PDB file of C-alpha atoms in Angstrom:
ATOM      1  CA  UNK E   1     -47.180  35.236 -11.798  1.00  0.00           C
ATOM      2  CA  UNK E   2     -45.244  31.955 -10.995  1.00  0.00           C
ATOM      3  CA  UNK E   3     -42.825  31.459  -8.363  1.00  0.00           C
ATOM      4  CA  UNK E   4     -39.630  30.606  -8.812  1.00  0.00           C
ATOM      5  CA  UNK E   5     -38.434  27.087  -8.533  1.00  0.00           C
ATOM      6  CA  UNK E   6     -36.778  26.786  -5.412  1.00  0.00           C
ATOM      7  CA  UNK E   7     -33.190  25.287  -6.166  1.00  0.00           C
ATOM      8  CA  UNK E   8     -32.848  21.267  -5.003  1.00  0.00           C
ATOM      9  CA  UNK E   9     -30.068  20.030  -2.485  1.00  0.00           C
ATOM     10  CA  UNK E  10     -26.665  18.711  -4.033  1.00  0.00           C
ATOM     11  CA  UNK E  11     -27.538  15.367  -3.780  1.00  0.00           C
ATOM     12  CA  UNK E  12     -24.697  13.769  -5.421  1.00  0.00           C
ATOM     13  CA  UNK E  13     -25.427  13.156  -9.445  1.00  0.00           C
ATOM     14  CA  UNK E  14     -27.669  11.422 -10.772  1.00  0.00           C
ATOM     15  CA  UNK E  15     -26.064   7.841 -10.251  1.00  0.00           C
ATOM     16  CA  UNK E  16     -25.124   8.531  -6.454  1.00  0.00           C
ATOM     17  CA  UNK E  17     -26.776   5.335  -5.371  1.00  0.00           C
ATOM     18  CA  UNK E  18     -25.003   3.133  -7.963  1.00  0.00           C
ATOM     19  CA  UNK E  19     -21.325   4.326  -6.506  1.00  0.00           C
ATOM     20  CA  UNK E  20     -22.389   4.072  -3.390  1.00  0.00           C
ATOM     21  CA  UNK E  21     -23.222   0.736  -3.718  1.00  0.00           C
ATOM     22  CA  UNK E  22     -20.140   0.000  -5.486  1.00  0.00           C
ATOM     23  CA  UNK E  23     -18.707   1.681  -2.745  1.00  0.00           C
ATOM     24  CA  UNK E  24     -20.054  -0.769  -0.527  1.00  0.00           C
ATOM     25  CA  UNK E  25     -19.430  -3.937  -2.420  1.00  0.00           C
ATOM     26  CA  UNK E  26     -15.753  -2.975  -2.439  1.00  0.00           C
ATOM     27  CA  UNK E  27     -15.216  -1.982   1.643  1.00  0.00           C
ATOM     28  CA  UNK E  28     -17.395  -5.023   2.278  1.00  0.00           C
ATOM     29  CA  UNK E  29     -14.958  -7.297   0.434  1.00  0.00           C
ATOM     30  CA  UNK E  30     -12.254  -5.812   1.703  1.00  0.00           C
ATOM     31  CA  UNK E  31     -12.989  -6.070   5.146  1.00  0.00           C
ATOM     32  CA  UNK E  32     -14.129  -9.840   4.945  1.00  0.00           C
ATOM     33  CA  UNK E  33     -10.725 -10.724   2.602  1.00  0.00           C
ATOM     34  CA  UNK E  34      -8.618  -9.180   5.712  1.00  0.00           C
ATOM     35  CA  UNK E  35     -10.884 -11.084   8.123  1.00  0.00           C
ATOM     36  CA  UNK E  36      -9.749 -14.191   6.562  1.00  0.00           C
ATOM     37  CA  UNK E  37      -6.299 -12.921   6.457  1.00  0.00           C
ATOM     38  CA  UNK E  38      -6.508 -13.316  10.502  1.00  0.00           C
ATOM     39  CA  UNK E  39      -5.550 -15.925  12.803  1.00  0.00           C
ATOM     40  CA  UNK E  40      -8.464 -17.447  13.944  1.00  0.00           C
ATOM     41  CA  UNK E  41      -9.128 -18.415  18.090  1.00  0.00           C
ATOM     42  CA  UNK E  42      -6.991 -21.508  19.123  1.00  0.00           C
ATOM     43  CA  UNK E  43      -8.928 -25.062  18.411  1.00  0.00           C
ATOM     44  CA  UNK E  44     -10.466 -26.610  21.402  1.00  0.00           C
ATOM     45  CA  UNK E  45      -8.614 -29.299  23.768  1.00  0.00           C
ATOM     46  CA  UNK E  46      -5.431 -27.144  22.573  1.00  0.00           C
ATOM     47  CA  UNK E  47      -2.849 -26.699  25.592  1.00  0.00           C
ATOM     48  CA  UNK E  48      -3.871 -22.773  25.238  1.00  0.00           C
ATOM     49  CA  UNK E  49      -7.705 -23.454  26.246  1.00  0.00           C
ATOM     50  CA  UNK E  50      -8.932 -21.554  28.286  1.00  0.00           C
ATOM     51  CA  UNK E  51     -12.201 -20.584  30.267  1.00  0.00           C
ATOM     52  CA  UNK E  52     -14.895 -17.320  29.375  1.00  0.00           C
ATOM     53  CA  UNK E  53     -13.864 -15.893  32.686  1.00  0.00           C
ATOM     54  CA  UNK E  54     -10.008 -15.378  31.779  1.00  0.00           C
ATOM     55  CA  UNK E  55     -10.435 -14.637  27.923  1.00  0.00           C
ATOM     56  CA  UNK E  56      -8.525 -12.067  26.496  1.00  0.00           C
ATOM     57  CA  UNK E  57     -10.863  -9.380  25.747  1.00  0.00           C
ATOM     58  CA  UNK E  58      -8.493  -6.496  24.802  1.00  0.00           C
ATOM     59  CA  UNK E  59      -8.750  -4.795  21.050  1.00  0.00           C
ATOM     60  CA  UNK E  60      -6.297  -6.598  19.491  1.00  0.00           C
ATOM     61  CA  UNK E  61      -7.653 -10.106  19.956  1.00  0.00           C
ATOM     62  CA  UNK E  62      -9.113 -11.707  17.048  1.00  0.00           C
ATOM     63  CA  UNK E  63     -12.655 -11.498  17.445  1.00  0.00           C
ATOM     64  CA  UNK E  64     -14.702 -14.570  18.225  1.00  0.00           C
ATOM     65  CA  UNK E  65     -17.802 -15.798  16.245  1.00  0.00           C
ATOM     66  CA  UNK E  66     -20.571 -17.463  17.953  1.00  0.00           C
ATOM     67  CA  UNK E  67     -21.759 -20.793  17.185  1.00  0.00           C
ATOM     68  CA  UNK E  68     -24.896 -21.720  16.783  1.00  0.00           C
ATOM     69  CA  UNK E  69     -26.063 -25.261  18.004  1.00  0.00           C
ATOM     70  CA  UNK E  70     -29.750 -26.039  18.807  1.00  0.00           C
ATOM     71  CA  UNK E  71     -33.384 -27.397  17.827  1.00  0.00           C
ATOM     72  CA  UNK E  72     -35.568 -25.507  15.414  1.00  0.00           C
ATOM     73  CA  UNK E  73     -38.747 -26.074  15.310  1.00  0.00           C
ATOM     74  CA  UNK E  74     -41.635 -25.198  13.099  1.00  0.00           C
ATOM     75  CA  UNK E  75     -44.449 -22.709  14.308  1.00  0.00           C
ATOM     76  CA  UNK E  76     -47.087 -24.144  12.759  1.00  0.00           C
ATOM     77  CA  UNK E  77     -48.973 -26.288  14.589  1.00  0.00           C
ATOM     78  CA  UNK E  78     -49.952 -28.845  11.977  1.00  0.00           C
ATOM     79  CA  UNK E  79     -46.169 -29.309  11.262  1.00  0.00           C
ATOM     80  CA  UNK E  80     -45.169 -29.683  15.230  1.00  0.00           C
ATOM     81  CA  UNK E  81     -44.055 -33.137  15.316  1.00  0.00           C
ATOM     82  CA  UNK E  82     -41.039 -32.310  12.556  1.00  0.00           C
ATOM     83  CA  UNK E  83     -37.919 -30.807  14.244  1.00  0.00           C
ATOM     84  CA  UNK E  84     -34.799 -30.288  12.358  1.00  0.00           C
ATOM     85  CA  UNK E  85     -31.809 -29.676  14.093  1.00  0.00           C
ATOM     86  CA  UNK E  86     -28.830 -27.273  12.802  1.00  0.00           C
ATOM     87  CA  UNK E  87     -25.449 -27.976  12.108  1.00  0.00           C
ATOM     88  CA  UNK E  88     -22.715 -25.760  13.933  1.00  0.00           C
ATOM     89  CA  UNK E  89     -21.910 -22.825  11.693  1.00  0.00           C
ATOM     90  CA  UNK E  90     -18.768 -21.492  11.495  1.00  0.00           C
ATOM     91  CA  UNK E  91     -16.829 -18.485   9.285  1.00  0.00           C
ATOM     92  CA  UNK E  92     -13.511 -20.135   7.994  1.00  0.00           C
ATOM     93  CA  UNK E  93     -11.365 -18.432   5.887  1.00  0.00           C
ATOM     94  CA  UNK E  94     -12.002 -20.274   2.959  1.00  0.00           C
ATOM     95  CA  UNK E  95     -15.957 -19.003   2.848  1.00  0.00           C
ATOM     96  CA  UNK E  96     -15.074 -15.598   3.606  1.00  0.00           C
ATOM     97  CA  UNK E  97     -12.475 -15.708   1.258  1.00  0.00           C
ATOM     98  CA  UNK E  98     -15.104 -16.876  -1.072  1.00  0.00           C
ATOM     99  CA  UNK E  99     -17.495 -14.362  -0.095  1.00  0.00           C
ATOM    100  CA  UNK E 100     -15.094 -11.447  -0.377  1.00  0.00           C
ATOM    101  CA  UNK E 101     -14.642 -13.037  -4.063  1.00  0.00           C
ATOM    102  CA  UNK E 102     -18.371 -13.069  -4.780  1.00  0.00           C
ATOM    103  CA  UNK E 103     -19.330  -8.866  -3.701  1.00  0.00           C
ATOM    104  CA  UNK E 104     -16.269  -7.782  -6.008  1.00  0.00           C
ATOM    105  CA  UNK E 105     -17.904 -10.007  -8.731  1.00  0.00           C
ATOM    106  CA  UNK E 106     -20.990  -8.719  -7.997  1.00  0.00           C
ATOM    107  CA  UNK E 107     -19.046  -5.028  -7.768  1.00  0.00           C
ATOM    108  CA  UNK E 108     -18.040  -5.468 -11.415  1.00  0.00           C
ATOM    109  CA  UNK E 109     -21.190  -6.686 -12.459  1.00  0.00           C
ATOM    110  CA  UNK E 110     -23.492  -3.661 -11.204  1.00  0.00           C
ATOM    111  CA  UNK E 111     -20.791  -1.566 -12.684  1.00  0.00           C
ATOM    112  CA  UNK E 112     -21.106  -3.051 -16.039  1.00  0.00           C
ATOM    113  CA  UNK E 113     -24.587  -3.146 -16.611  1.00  0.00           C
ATOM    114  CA  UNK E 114     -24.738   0.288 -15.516  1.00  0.00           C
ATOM    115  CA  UNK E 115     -21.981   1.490 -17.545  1.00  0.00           C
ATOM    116  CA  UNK E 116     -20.151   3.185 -14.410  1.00  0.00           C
ATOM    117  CA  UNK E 117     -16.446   3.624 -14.474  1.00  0.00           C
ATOM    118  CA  UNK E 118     -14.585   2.404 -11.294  1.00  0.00           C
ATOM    119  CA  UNK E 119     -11.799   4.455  -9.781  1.00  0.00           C
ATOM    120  CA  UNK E 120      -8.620   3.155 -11.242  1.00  0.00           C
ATOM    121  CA  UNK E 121      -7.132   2.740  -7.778  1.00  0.00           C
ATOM    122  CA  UNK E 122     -10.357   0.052  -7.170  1.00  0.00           C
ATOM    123  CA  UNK E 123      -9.832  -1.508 -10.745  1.00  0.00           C
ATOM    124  CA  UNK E 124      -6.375  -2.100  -9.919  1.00  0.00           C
ATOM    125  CA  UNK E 125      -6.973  -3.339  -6.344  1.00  0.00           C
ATOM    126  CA  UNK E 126      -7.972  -7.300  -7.604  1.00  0.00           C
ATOM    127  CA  UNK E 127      -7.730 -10.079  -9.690  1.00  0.00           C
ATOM    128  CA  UNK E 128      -9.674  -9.420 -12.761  1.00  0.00           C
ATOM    129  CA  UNK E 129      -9.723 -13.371 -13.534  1.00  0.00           C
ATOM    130  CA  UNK E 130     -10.673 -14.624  -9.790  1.00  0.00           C
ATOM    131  CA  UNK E 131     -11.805 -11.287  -8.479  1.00  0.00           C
ATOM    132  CA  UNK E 132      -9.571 -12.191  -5.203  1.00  0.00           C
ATOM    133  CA  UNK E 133      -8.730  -8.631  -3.969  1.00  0.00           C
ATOM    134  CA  UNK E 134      -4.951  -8.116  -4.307  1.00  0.00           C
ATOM    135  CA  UNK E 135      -3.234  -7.753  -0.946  1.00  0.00           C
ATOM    136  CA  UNK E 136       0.443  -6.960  -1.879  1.00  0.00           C
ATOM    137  CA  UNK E 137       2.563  -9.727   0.440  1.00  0.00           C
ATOM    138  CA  UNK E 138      -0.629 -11.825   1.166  1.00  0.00           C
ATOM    139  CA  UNK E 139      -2.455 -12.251  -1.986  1.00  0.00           C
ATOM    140  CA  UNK E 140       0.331 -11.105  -4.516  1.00  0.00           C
ATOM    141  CA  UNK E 141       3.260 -10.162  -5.363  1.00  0.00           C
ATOM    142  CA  UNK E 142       4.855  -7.415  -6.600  1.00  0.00           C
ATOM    143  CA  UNK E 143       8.038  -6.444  -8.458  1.00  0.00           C
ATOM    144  CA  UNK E 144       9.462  -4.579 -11.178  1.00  0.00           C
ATOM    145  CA  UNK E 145      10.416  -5.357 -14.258  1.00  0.00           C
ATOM    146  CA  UNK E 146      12.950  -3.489 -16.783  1.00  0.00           C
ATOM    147  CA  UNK E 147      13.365  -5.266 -20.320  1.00  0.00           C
ATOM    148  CA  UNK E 148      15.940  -2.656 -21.929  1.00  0.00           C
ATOM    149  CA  UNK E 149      19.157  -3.785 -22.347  1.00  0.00           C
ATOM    150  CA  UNK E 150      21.382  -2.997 -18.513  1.00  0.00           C
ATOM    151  CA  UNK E 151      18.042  -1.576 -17.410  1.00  0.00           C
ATOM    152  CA  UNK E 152      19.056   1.719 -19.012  1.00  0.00           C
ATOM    153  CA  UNK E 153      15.984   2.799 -20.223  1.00  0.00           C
ATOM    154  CA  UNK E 154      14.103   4.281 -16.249  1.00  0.00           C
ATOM    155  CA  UNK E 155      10.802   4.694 -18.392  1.00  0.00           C
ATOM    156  CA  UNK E 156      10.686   1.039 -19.754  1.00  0.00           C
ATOM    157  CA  UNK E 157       9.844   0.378 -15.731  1.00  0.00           C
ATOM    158  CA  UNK E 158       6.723  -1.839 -15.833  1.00  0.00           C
ATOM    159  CA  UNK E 159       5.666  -3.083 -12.207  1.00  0.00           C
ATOM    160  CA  UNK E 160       4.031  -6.824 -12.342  1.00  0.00           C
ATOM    161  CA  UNK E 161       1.974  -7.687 -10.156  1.00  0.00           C
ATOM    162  CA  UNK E 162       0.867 -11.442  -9.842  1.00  0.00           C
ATOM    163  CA  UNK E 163      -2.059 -12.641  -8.123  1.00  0.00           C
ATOM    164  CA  UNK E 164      -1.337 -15.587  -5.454  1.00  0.00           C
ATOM    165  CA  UNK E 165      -4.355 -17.718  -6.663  1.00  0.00           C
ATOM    166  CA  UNK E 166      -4.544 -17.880 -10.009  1.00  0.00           C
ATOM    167  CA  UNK E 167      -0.898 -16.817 -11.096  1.00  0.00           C
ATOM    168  CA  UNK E 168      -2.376 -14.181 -13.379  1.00  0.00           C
ATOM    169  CA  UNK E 169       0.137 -11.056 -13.836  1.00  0.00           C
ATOM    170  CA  UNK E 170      -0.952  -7.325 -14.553  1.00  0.00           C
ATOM    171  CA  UNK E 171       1.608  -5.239 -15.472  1.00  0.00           C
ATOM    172  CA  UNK E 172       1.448  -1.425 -14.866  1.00  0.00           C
ATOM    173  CA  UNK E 173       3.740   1.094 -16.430  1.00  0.00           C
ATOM    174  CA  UNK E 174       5.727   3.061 -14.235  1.00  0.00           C
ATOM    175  CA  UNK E 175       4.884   6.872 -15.127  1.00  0.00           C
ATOM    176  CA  UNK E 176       8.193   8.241 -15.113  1.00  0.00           C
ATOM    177  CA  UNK E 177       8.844  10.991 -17.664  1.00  0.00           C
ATOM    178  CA  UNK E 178      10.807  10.226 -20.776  1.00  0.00           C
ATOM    179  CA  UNK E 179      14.243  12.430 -21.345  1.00  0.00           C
ATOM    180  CA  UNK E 180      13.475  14.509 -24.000  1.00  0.00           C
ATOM    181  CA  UNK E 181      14.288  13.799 -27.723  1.00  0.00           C
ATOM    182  CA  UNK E 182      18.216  14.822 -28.956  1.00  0.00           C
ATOM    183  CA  UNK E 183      16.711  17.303 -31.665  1.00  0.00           C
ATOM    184  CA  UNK E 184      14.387  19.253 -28.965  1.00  0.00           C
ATOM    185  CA  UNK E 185      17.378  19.315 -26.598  1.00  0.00           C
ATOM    186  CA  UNK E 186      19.380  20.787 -29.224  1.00  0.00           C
ATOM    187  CA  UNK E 187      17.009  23.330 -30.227  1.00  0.00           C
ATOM    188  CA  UNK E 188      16.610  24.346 -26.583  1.00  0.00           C
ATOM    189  CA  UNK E 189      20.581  24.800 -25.972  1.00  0.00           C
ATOM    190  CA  UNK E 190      20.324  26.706 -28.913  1.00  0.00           C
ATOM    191  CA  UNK E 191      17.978  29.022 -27.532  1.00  0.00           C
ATOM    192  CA  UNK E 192      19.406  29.309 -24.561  1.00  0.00           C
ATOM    193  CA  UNK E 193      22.761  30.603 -26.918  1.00  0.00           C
ATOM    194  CA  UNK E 194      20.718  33.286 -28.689  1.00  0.00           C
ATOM    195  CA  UNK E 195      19.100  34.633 -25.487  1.00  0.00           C
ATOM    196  CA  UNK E 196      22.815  35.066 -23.939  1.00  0.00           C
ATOM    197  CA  UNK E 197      24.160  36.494 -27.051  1.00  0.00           C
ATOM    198  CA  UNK E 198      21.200  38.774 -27.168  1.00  0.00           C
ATOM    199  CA  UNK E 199      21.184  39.874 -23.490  1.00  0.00           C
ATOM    200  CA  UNK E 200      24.628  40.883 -23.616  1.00  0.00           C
TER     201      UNK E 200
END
């Protein structure tokens, strides 16, 4: 007699790694599009320079990235007498920015080929022409529209909102509930007759 099969941990579906990683594409891009977002450390030879001793190390100051100056040289023996020597790297904005842009293009692409729906709340969260993630004051705007005549119709609401680097609107009805048709309202007050009528 065979033993049962013993039952296997929840593990998360059978595509748990894909939305993970999709997961992690779009925290990733959102955390380097509001690092960009911040002001950076003062320039050098700026009245406000400073020494290491007396920097401002408290939570809220923007956090300073090390630069790298220096000689590399190659391990190999045979190749000792070549030295190349690095450039200062810096993050700006720009290539964060940039980077930000590439993981949510790589974000739709993984969710593409492997036919995974994102979240609508992460679909509607950047640009689907420049995959810049929509920040609503920094990256876009936001307003909303009404094209009935006087604005009398609440459910014709649509809010647009248009991305700050490519100018590209998306425009998202408002999910107010239409008032209900004149016919049904009349049957319903008529309804609402009989059942008093009957009751008393």
């Amino acid at each position: 007699m065979a033993k049962p099969k013993a039952k296997k941990a929840n593990t998360g579906g059978a595509n748990s790694h894909i939305r993970a990683r999709l997961d992690y594409l779009n925290k990733a891009a959102a955390f380097l599009q509001s690092t960009a977002q911040l002001p950076g450390p003062p320039a050098r030879g700026t009245p406000n320079d400073h020494n290491e001793d007396d920097m401002d190390l408290s939570p809220n100051a923007a956090r300073v990235v090390p630069q790298i100056t220096g000689v590399l040289t190659d391990q190999n023996p045979a190749n000792s007498h070549k030295t190349t020597s690095t450039t200062t790297t810096t993050t700006t904005p720009q290539h964060l920015t940039q980077l930000s842009r590439n993981y949510i293009s790589q974000m739709r692409g993984v969710s593409l080929k492997t036919r995974t729906r994102l979240p609508i709340d992460v679909k509607r969260s950047f640009c689907k022409r420049c995959d810049t993630i929509l920040t609503p004051g920094i990256t876009s705007t936001q307003e909303i529209q009404n094209a009935s005549r006087d604005r009398r119709k609440p459910w014709a609401d649509v809010r647009v909102v248009r991305c700050g680097t490519c100018q590209t609107e998306k425009r998202f009805p408002q999910t107010e509930k239409r008032s209900r048709k004149l016919p049904d309202r009349r049957k319903d007050k008529e309804q609402k007759q009989v059942h008093v009528v009957d009751e008393s």
